[in-house]
mmCIF file of C-alpha atoms in Angstrom:
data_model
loop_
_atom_site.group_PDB
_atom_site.id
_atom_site.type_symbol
_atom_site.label_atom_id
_atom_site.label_comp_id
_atom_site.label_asym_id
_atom_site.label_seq_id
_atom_site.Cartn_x
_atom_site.Cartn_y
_atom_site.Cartn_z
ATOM 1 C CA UNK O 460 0.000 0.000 0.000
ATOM 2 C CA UNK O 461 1.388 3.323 -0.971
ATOM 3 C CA UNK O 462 2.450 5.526 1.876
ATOM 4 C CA UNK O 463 2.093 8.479 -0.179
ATOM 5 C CA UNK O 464 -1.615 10.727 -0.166
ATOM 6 C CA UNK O 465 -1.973 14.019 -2.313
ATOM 7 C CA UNK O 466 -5.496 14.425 -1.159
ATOM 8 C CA UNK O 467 -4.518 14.038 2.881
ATOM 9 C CA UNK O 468 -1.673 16.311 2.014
ATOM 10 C CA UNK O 469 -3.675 18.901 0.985
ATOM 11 C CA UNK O 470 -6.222 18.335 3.342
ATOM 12 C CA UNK O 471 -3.398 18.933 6.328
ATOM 13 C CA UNK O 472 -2.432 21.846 4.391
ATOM 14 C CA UNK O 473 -5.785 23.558 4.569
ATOM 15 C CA UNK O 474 -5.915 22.885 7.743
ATOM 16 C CA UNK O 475 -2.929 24.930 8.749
ATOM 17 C CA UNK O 476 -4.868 27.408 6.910
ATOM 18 C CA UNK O 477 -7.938 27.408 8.418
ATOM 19 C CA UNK O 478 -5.938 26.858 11.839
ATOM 20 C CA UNK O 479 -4.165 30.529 10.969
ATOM 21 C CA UNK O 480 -7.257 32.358 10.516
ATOM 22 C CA UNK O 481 -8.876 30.834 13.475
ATOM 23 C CA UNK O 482 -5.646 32.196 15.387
ATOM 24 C CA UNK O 483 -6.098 35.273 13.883
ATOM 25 C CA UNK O 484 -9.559 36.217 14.422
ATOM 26 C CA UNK O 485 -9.061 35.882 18.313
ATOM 27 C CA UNK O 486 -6.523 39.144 18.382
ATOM 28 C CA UNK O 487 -9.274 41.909 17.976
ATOM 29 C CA UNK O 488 -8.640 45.538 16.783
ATOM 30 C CA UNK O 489 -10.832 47.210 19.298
ATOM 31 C CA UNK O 490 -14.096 45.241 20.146
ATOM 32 C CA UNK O 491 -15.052 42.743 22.633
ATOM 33 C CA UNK O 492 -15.404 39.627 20.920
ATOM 34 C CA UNK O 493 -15.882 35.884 22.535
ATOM 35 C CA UNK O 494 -13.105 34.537 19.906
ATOM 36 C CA UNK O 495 -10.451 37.097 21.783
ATOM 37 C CA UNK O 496 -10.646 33.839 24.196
ATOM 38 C CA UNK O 497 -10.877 31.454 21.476
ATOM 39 C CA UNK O 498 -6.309 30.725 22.011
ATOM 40 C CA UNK O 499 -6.747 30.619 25.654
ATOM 41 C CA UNK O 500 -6.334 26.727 27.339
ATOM 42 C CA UNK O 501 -6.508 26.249 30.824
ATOM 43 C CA UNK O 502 -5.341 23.870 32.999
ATOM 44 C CA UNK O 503 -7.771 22.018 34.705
ATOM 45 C CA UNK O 504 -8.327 18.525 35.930
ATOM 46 C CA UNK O 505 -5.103 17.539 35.263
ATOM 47 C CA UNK O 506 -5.628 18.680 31.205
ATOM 48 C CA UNK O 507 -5.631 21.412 29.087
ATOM 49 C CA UNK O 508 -8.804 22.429 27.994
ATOM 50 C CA UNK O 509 -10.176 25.421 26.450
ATOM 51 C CA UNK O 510 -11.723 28.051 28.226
ATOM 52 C CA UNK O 511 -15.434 28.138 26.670
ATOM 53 C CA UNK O 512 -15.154 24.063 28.441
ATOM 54 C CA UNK O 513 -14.746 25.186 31.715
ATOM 55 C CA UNK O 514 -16.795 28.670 31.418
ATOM 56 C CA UNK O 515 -19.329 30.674 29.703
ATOM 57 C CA UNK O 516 -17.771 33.443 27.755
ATOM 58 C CA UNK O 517 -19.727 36.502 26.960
ATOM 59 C CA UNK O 518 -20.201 40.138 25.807
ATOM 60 C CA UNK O 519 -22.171 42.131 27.848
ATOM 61 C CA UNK O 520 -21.351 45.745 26.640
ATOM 62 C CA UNK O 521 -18.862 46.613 23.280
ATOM 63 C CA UNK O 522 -15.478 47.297 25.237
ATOM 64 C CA UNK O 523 -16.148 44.475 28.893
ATOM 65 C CA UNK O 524 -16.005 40.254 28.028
ATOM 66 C CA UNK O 525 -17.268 38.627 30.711
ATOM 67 C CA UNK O 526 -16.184 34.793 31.543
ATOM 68 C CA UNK O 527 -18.427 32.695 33.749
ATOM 69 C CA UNK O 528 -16.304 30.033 35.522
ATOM 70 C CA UNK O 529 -18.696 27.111 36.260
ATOM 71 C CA UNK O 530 -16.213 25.854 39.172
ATOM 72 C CA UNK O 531 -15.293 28.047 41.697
ATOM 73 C CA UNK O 532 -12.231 25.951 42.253
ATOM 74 C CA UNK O 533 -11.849 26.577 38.408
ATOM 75 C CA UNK O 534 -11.565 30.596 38.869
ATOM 76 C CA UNK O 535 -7.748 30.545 39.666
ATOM 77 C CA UNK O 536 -6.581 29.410 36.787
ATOM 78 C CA UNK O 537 -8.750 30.967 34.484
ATOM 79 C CA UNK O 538 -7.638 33.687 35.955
ATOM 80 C CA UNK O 539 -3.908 32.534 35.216
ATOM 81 C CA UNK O 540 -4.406 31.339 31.509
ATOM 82 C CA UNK O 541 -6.134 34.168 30.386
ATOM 83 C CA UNK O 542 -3.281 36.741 31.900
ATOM 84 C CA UNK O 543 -0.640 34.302 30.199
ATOM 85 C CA UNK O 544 -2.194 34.075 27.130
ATOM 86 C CA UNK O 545 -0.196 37.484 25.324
ATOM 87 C CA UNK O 546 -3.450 39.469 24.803
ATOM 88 C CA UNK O 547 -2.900 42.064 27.028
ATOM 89 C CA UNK O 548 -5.775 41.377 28.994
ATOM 90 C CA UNK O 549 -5.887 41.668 33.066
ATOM 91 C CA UNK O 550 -9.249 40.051 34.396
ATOM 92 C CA UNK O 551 -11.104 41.638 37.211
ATOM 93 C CA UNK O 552 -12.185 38.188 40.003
ATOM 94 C CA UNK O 553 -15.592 38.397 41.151
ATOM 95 C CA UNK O 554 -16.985 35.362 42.968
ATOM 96 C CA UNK O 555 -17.077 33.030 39.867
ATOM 97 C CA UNK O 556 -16.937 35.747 37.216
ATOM 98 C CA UNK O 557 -14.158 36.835 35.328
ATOM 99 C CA UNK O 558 -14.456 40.662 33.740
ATOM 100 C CA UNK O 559 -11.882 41.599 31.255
ATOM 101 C CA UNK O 560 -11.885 45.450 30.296
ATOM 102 C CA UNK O 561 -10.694 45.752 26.817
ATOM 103 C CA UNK O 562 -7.892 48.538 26.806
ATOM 104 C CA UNK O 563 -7.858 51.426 24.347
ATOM 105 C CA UNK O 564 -5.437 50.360 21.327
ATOM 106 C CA UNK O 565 -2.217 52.136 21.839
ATOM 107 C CA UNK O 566 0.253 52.238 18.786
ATOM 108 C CA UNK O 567 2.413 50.165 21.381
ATOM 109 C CA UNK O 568 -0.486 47.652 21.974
ATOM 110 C CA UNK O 569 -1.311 47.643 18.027
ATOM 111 C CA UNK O 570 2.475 46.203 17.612
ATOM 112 C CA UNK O 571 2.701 43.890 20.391
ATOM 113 C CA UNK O 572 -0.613 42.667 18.693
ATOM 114 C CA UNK O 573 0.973 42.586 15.019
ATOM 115 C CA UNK O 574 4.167 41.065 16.496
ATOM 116 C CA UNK O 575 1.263 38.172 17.526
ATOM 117 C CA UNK O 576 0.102 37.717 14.129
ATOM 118 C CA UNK O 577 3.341 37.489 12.670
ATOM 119 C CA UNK O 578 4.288 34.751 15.630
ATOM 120 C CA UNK O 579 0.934 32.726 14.811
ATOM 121 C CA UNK O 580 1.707 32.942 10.595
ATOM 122 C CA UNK O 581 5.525 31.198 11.742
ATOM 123 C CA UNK O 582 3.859 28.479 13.602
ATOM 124 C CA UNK O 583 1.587 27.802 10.421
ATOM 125 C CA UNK O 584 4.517 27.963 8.108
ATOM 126 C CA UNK O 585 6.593 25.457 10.457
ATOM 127 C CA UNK O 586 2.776 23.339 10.657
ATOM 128 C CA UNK O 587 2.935 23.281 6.410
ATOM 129 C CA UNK O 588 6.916 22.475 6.312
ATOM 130 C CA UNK O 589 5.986 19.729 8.807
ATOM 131 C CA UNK O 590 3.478 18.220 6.232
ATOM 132 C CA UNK O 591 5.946 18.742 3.347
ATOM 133 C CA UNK O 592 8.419 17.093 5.251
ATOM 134 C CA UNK O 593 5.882 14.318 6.142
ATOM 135 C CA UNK O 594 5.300 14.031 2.141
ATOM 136 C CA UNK O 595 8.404 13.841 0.881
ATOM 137 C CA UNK O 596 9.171 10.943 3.571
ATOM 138 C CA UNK O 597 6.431 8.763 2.005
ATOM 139 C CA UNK O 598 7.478 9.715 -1.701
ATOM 140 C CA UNK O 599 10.799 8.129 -0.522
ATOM 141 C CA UNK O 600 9.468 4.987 1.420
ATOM 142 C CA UNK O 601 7.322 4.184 -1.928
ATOM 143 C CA UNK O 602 10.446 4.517 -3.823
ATOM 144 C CA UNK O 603 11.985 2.120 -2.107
ATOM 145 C CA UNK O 604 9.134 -0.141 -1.942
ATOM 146 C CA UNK O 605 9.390 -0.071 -5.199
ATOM 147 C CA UNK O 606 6.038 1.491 -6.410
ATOM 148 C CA UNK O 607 7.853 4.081 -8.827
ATOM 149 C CA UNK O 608 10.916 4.938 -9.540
ATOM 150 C CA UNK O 609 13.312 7.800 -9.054
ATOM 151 C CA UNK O 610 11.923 10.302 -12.163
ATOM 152 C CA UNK O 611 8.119 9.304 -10.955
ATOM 153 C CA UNK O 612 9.513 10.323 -6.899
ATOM 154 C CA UNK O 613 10.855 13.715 -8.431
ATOM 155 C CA UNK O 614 7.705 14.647 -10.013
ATOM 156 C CA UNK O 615 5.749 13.944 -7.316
ATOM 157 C CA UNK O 616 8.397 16.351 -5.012
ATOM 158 C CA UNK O 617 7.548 18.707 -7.203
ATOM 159 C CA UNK O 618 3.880 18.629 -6.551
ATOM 160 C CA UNK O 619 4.382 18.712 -3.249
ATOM 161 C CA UNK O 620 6.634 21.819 -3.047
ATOM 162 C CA UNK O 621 3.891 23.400 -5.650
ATOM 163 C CA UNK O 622 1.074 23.041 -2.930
ATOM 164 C CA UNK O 623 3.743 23.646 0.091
ATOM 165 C CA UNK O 624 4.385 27.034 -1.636
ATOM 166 C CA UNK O 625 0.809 27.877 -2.226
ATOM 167 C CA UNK O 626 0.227 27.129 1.251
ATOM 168 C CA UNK O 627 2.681 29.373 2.682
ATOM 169 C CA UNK O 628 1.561 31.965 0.412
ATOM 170 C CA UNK O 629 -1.793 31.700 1.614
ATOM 171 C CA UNK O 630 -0.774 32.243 5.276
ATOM 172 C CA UNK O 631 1.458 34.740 4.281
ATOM 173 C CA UNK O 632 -1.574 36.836 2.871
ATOM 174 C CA UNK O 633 -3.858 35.674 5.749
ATOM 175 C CA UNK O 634 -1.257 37.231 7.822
ATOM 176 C CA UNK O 635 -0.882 40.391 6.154
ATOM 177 C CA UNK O 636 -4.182 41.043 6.094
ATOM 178 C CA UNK O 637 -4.739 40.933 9.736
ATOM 179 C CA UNK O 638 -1.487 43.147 10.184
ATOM 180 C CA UNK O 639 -3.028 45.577 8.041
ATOM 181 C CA UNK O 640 -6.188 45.684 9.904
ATOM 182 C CA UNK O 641 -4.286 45.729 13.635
ATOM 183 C CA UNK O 642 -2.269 48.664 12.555
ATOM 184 C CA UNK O 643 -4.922 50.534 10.588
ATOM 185 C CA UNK O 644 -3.169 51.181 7.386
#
């Protein structure tokens, strides 16, 4: 059986993608928004589990999110997470409820934020070279396996480095985008 899948390939692909933008639409250019929260894991129960699983997150008024902790025992580090997380955002404790004030964007705040883009497009470009890396492995073990030969194995390379650049192309634009938008140009 041949090692080698075009169609998971690109499916993995996409998904660091997809994985980008869902990064990307938690850092917020000056609204409360319940996917500000969406990065956010918490350590609970012995695992790490997002924060809309241990809470209800909500926006009560445009510039205040407001995170429910359903365990009191829970509050702590929901408390911890969410100040750990890089989003610049200090939560006000009270009883079981977690308020975060969103700031004002300073021009400082809009680069820490863009620097945070640029860090989330790196881990998708490392997630895509991963996949690459996985494809070109399983090009070579169906070489040797003898289900095509060398030429066949370089064509195939190619086809992967085609769709690896593409990839990284479209993170590269996701990630502009949303650099654009943080620093209002």
């Amino acid at each position: 059986m041949a090692a080698y899948d075009k169609a998971d390939l690109e499916r993995r692909m996409a998904g660091s993608v997809e994985s980008l933008k869902g990064d990307l639409s938690g850092l917020r250019t000056g609204r409360a928004s319940t996917s500000l929260l969406d990065p956010v894991t918490v350590e609970v129960y012995g695992a790490q589990m997002p924060l809309n699983q241990v809470a209800t997150v909500s926006v009560p008024e445009p510039r205040m999110i407001s995170v429910q902790v359903w365990d009191k025992m829970n509050v702590g580090p929901c408390d911890k997470a969410i100040r750990s997380a890089g989003l610049g955002l200090n939560p006000i404790v009270d009883g079981t409820t977690l308020r975060l004030p969103i700031p004002d964007l300073t021009e400082e705040r809009r680069k820490e934020l863009a620097k945070l883009a640029g860090k989330y497009a790196e881990d998708a470009r490392i997630a895509a070279r991963n996949v690459r890396r996985d494809g070109m492995d399983s090009l070579k073990v169906d070489e040797k396996k003898g289900l095509f030969g060398e030429d066949d194995r370089k064509k195939l390379e190619t086809e992967v480095q085609k769709l690896t650049d593409k990839t990284i192309a479209d993170i590269d634009a996701a990630a502009s985008a949303k650099e654009k938008e943080i620093l209002g140009k």
